[in-house]
Coordinates of C-alpha atoms in Angstrom, one line a residue:
M1 CA 9.2 -18.8 -6.8
R2 CA 11.9 -17.2 -4.6
T3 CA 10.9 -13.7 -5.9
W4 CA 7.3 -14.2 -5.0
I5 CA 8.3 -15.4 -1.5
L6 CA 10.5 -12.3 -1.0
F7 CA 7.6 -10.1 -2.3
L8 CA 5.1 -11.7 0.1
L9 CA 7.5 -11.3 3.1
L10 CA 8.1 -7.7 2.3
A11 CA 4.3 -7.1 2.0
W12 CA 3.8 -8.8 5.4
Q13 CA 6.5 -6.7 7.0
Q14 CA 5.0 -3.5 5.6
S15 CA 1.5 -4.6 6.8
A16 CA 2.8 -5.4 10.3
L17 CA 4.4 -1.9 10.5
A18 CA 1.3 -0.2 9.3
A19 CA -0.9 -2.0 11.9
E20 CA 1.6 -1.4 14.8
T21 CA 0.7 1.2 17.4
L22 CA 3.5 3.7 18.1
P23 CA 4.4 4.7 21.6
D24 CA 3.2 8.2 22.4
R25 CA 3.6 9.5 26.0
R26 CA 4.1 13.3 25.9
V27 CA 5.8 13.9 29.2
P28 CA 9.4 14.6 30.1
G29 CA 11.3 11.3 29.5
G30 CA 8.6 10.1 27.1
I31 CA 8.1 9.9 23.4
A32 CA 6.0 11.9 20.9
A33 CA 4.8 10.0 17.8
V34 CA 4.0 12.7 15.2
D35 CA 2.2 11.9 12.0
S36 CA 3.6 13.9 9.0
G37 CA 0.5 13.1 6.9
L38 CA 2.9 12.2 4.1
P39 CA 2.0 8.9 2.4
G40 CA 4.4 6.0 3.1
A41 CA 4.8 5.5 -0.6
E42 CA 6.7 8.8 -0.9
S43 CA 10.4 9.0 0.0
R44 CA 11.2 9.1 3.7
P45 CA 11.2 12.8 5.0
Q46 CA 13.6 14.1 7.6
A47 CA 12.3 15.2 11.0
W48 CA 14.0 17.5 13.5
F49 CA 13.3 18.3 17.1
R50 CA 15.3 20.7 19.3
G51 CA 18.2 20.8 16.8
R52 CA 18.5 17.0 16.4
R53 CA 17.4 14.6 13.7
V54 CA 14.6 12.2 14.7
L55 CA 13.7 8.7 13.8
V56 CA 11.1 8.4 11.0
L57 CA 9.1 5.2 10.2
P58 CA 5.9 4.2 8.5
A59 CA 2.8 3.5 10.5
G60 CA -1.0 3.5 10.2
E61 CA -3.4 2.2 7.6
P62 CA -2.8 3.4 4.9
P63 CA 0.8 4.0 6.2
T64 CA 2.1 7.5 6.6
W65 CA 5.5 8.7 7.8
H66 CA 5.7 9.3 11.5
A67 CA 8.5 10.7 13.7
L68 CA 9.4 9.3 17.1
A69 CA 10.9 12.1 19.1
G70 CA 12.5 11.6 22.5
L71 CA 11.4 14.2 25.1
P72 CA 14.2 15.1 27.6
L73 CA 13.6 14.6 31.3
A74 CA 14.5 18.3 31.8
L75 CA 12.1 19.5 29.1
E76 CA 9.7 22.2 30.3
P77 CA 6.0 21.3 30.0
G78 CA 4.3 23.3 27.3
T79 CA 4.2 23.5 23.5
H80 CA 7.2 22.5 21.5
H81 CA 7.5 22.0 17.7
L82 CA 8.8 19.3 15.5
E83 CA 9.7 20.0 11.8
F84 CA 9.4 17.6 8.9
I85 CA 11.5 18.3 5.8
A86 CA 10.3 16.7 2.6
T87 CA 10.6 17.3 -1.2
A88 CA 7.4 19.4 -1.0
G89 CA 8.9 21.7 1.7
K90 CA 8.8 22.1 5.5
T91 CA 6.0 21.7 7.9
R92 CA 5.9 22.4 11.7
H93 CA 3.9 20.2 14.1
P94 CA 3.1 21.2 17.7
I95 CA 4.0 18.8 20.6
V96 CA 2.2 19.6 23.8
V97 CA 4.2 18.2 26.7
G98 CA 2.5 17.6 30.0
T99 CA 3.9 17.2 33.5
H100 CA 4.9 14.1 35.3
D101 CA 6.1 13.7 38.9
Y102 CA 8.7 11.0 39.2
P103 CA 9.2 9.5 42.7
E104 CA 12.4 9.9 44.7
Q105 CA 15.0 7.2 45.4
R106 CA 17.7 7.5 48.1
I107 CA 20.8 5.3 47.9
T108 CA 23.7 4.9 50.3
I109 CA 27.1 4.4 48.7
S110 CA 30.0 3.3 50.9
N111 CA 32.7 4.4 48.4
Q112 CA 32.8 8.1 48.9
R113 CA 34.7 8.6 45.6
Q114 CA 31.6 7.3 43.8
V115 CA 29.6 10.2 45.4
N116 CA 32.2 13.0 45.3
P117 CA 34.9 12.0 42.8
A118 CA 38.5 13.2 43.2
P119 CA 39.9 15.7 40.7
L120 CA 41.6 12.8 38.7
D121 CA 38.3 10.9 38.7
L122 CA 36.6 14.0 37.3
E123 CA 39.1 14.2 34.5
R124 CA 38.4 10.5 33.7
I125 CA 34.6 11.0 33.9
G126 CA 34.9 13.9 31.5
R127 CA 36.8 11.8 28.9
E128 CA 34.4 8.9 29.3
R129 CA 31.4 11.2 28.9
K130 CA 32.7 12.4 25.6
L131 CA 33.1 8.9 24.3
M132 CA 29.5 7.9 25.3
D133 CA 28.1 11.2 24.0
S134 CA 29.6 10.6 20.6
A135 CA 27.8 7.2 20.5
F136 CA 24.5 8.6 21.6
R137 CA 24.7 11.5 19.1
A138 CA 25.7 9.4 16.1
W139 CA 23.3 9.1 13.2
R140 CA 23.3 5.9 11.1
D141 CA 21.1 6.0 8.1
T142 CA 19.1 2.8 7.9
G143 CA 15.7 1.5 6.9
T144 CA 13.2 1.2 9.7
P145 CA 15.0 0.0 12.8
Q146 CA 13.8 -3.0 14.8
W147 CA 12.5 -0.7 17.5
R148 CA 10.2 -3.1 19.4
F149 CA 12.4 -4.6 22.1
V150 CA 12.4 -7.7 24.4
L151 CA 14.0 -7.4 27.8
P152 CA 17.8 -7.8 27.7
V153 CA 17.7 -9.9 30.9
E154 CA 14.9 -11.3 33.0
G155 CA 14.7 -10.1 36.5
P156 CA 12.8 -7.8 38.9
R157 CA 12.9 -4.1 38.3
S158 CA 15.0 -2.7 41.1
S159 CA 14.9 1.0 39.9
A160 CA 12.5 2.5 37.6
F161 CA 13.2 5.1 34.9
G162 CA 13.1 8.8 35.9
L163 CA 13.6 8.5 39.6
R164 CA 14.8 11.7 41.3
R165 CA 18.0 10.3 42.9
F166 CA 19.9 11.1 46.1
F167 CA 23.2 9.5 46.8
N168 CA 24.1 9.7 50.5
D169 CA 21.3 12.4 50.7
Q170 CA 23.0 14.5 47.9
P171 CA 20.8 15.2 44.9
R172 CA 22.0 13.8 41.6
S173 CA 20.7 13.6 38.0
P174 CA 17.5 11.6 37.5
H175 CA 17.7 7.9 36.8
S176 CA 18.1 7.7 33.0
G177 CA 17.4 4.0 32.6
L178 CA 15.7 0.9 33.9
D179 CA 17.5 -1.3 36.5
L180 CA 16.9 -5.1 36.3
A181 CA 18.2 -7.2 39.1
A182 CA 19.7 -10.6 38.3
P183 CA 22.5 -12.8 39.7
A184 CA 26.1 -12.0 38.7
G185 CA 27.0 -13.9 35.5
T186 CA 23.5 -13.9 34.1
P187 CA 23.8 -13.5 30.2
V188 CA 22.6 -10.2 28.8
H189 CA 21.0 -10.3 25.3
A190 CA 20.6 -7.7 22.6
P191 CA 16.9 -6.7 22.6
A192 CA 16.9 -6.0 18.9
G193 CA 19.3 -6.0 16.0
G194 CA 22.0 -3.3 15.7
V195 CA 25.7 -2.6 15.6
V196 CA 28.0 -2.4 18.7
S197 CA 29.0 1.3 18.7
R198 CA 31.0 1.6 21.9
T199 CA 32.4 -0.6 24.7
G200 CA 34.4 0.4 27.7
N201 CA 35.0 0.2 31.5
Y202 CA 33.8 3.5 32.9
F203 CA 34.0 5.2 36.3
F204 CA 30.3 5.3 37.1
N205 CA 28.9 2.8 34.5
G206 CA 31.5 0.1 34.9
K207 CA 31.8 -2.3 32.0
T208 CA 29.5 -1.0 29.4
V209 CA 28.1 -1.8 25.9
L210 CA 26.3 0.7 23.6
I211 CA 24.3 -0.6 20.5
D212 CA 23.3 1.6 17.6
H213 CA 20.0 0.3 16.2
G214 CA 19.8 3.0 13.5
Q215 CA 18.3 6.5 13.0
G216 CA 19.4 7.8 16.4
L217 CA 18.0 4.9 18.4
V218 CA 20.8 3.7 20.8
T219 CA 20.7 1.4 23.8
M220 CA 23.2 1.1 26.7
Y221 CA 24.0 -1.7 29.1
C222 CA 26.0 -0.9 32.3
H223 CA 27.7 -2.6 35.3
L224 CA 28.5 -5.7 33.3
Q225 CA 30.8 -8.4 34.8
E226 CA 32.0 -9.3 31.3
I227 CA 31.7 -7.8 27.8
A228 CA 31.2 -10.4 25.1
V229 CA 31.2 -8.2 22.0
T230 CA 33.5 -5.9 20.1
E231 CA 33.0 -2.4 18.6
G232 CA 31.6 -2.7 15.0
Q233 CA 30.1 -6.1 15.6
L234 CA 26.7 -6.8 13.9
L235 CA 24.1 -8.1 16.3
E236 CA 20.7 -9.8 15.9
R237 CA 18.0 -9.9 18.6
G238 CA 19.0 -12.4 21.3
D239 CA 22.7 -12.3 20.8
T240 CA 24.7 -12.4 24.0
I241 CA 26.5 -9.1 24.7
G242 CA 27.8 -9.7 28.2
K243 CA 27.0 -10.8 31.7
V244 CA 25.3 -9.1 34.6
G245 CA 27.7 -7.7 37.2
A246 CA 28.3 -4.9 39.7
T247 CA 31.1 -2.9 38.2
G248 CA 31.2 0.9 38.5
R249 CA 28.8 2.6 40.9
A250 CA 26.6 -0.3 41.8
T251 CA 25.4 -1.6 45.2
G252 CA 24.8 -5.1 43.9
P253 CA 24.6 -7.1 40.7
H254 CA 22.1 -5.7 38.2
L255 CA 21.8 -4.4 34.6
H256 CA 21.3 -0.7 34.0
W257 CA 19.5 -0.4 30.6
S258 CA 19.1 2.9 28.9
V259 CA 17.3 3.7 25.6
S260 CA 18.1 6.9 23.7
L261 CA 16.3 8.6 20.9
N262 CA 17.8 11.7 19.2
D263 CA 20.4 11.8 22.1
V264 CA 17.6 11.8 24.7
R265 CA 17.2 9.1 27.3
V266 CA 13.6 7.9 27.4
D267 CA 11.6 5.3 29.3
P268 CA 12.6 1.8 28.0
D269 CA 9.2 0.5 28.9
L270 CA 7.8 2.4 25.9
F271 CA 9.7 0.2 23.5
L272 CA 8.9 -3.2 25.0
E273 CA 6.7 -5.5 22.9
S274 CA 4.6 -6.2 26.0
A275 CA 3.9 -2.4 26.3
G276 CA 1.6 -2.5 23.3
G277 CA 2.6 1.0 22.3
R278 CA 1.2 2.6 25.4

């Protein structure tokens, strides 16, 4: 009886995956969902884009293997190519990336070191960047990750993804995540299952947690008041990972939430269950 229940549960999960619409928004900061044409019954192929391995999962009816490739905010519009590697050989698939004009955001920071860091600050920032980069670039072989997310904290969106940012009228890198405003001390929850790959208290990001969901899908949570998890800890959706704060470069309590695919920060909205795969 138990065997039949497990079989039916597996069949339901595969059916749900097959029916799910994948996010596909081919602009800088978006995602390209690329169909390999290879049946889902075959072994999972590898997919590569711009020198980095890409998440592959089954979708469609009947299911075929699809790649989900993150498109960098700095990617030039035009035709790029993704490569699938399977037992039968290699295939190249074009990805036509369009243009998208993200709005500006101008922020006034009273702490001048958070705008123009001192030499010792720059050394610290460099060390911390290497730690975070190693977490973003890690590849953890898994089955299909739980890639549909719920919001890690409820609250108004105080800064959208991709904003062209100016701090004290000085241009800086585009906003690589989604800011959610909430009172200090509000619990922050894991939007999906994964493993805590990095925690730290960083110059710009403040108290931070990174979660590895598998196959190059990594999420980051910044400016926390408290961190409630440890590196290597297994998480399920809904587990508390910390509390909203204003540590690091922050003008008030909020959560900065980043989603990364193949070491590319992409729009978190594309992963939300409420997005419907838009």
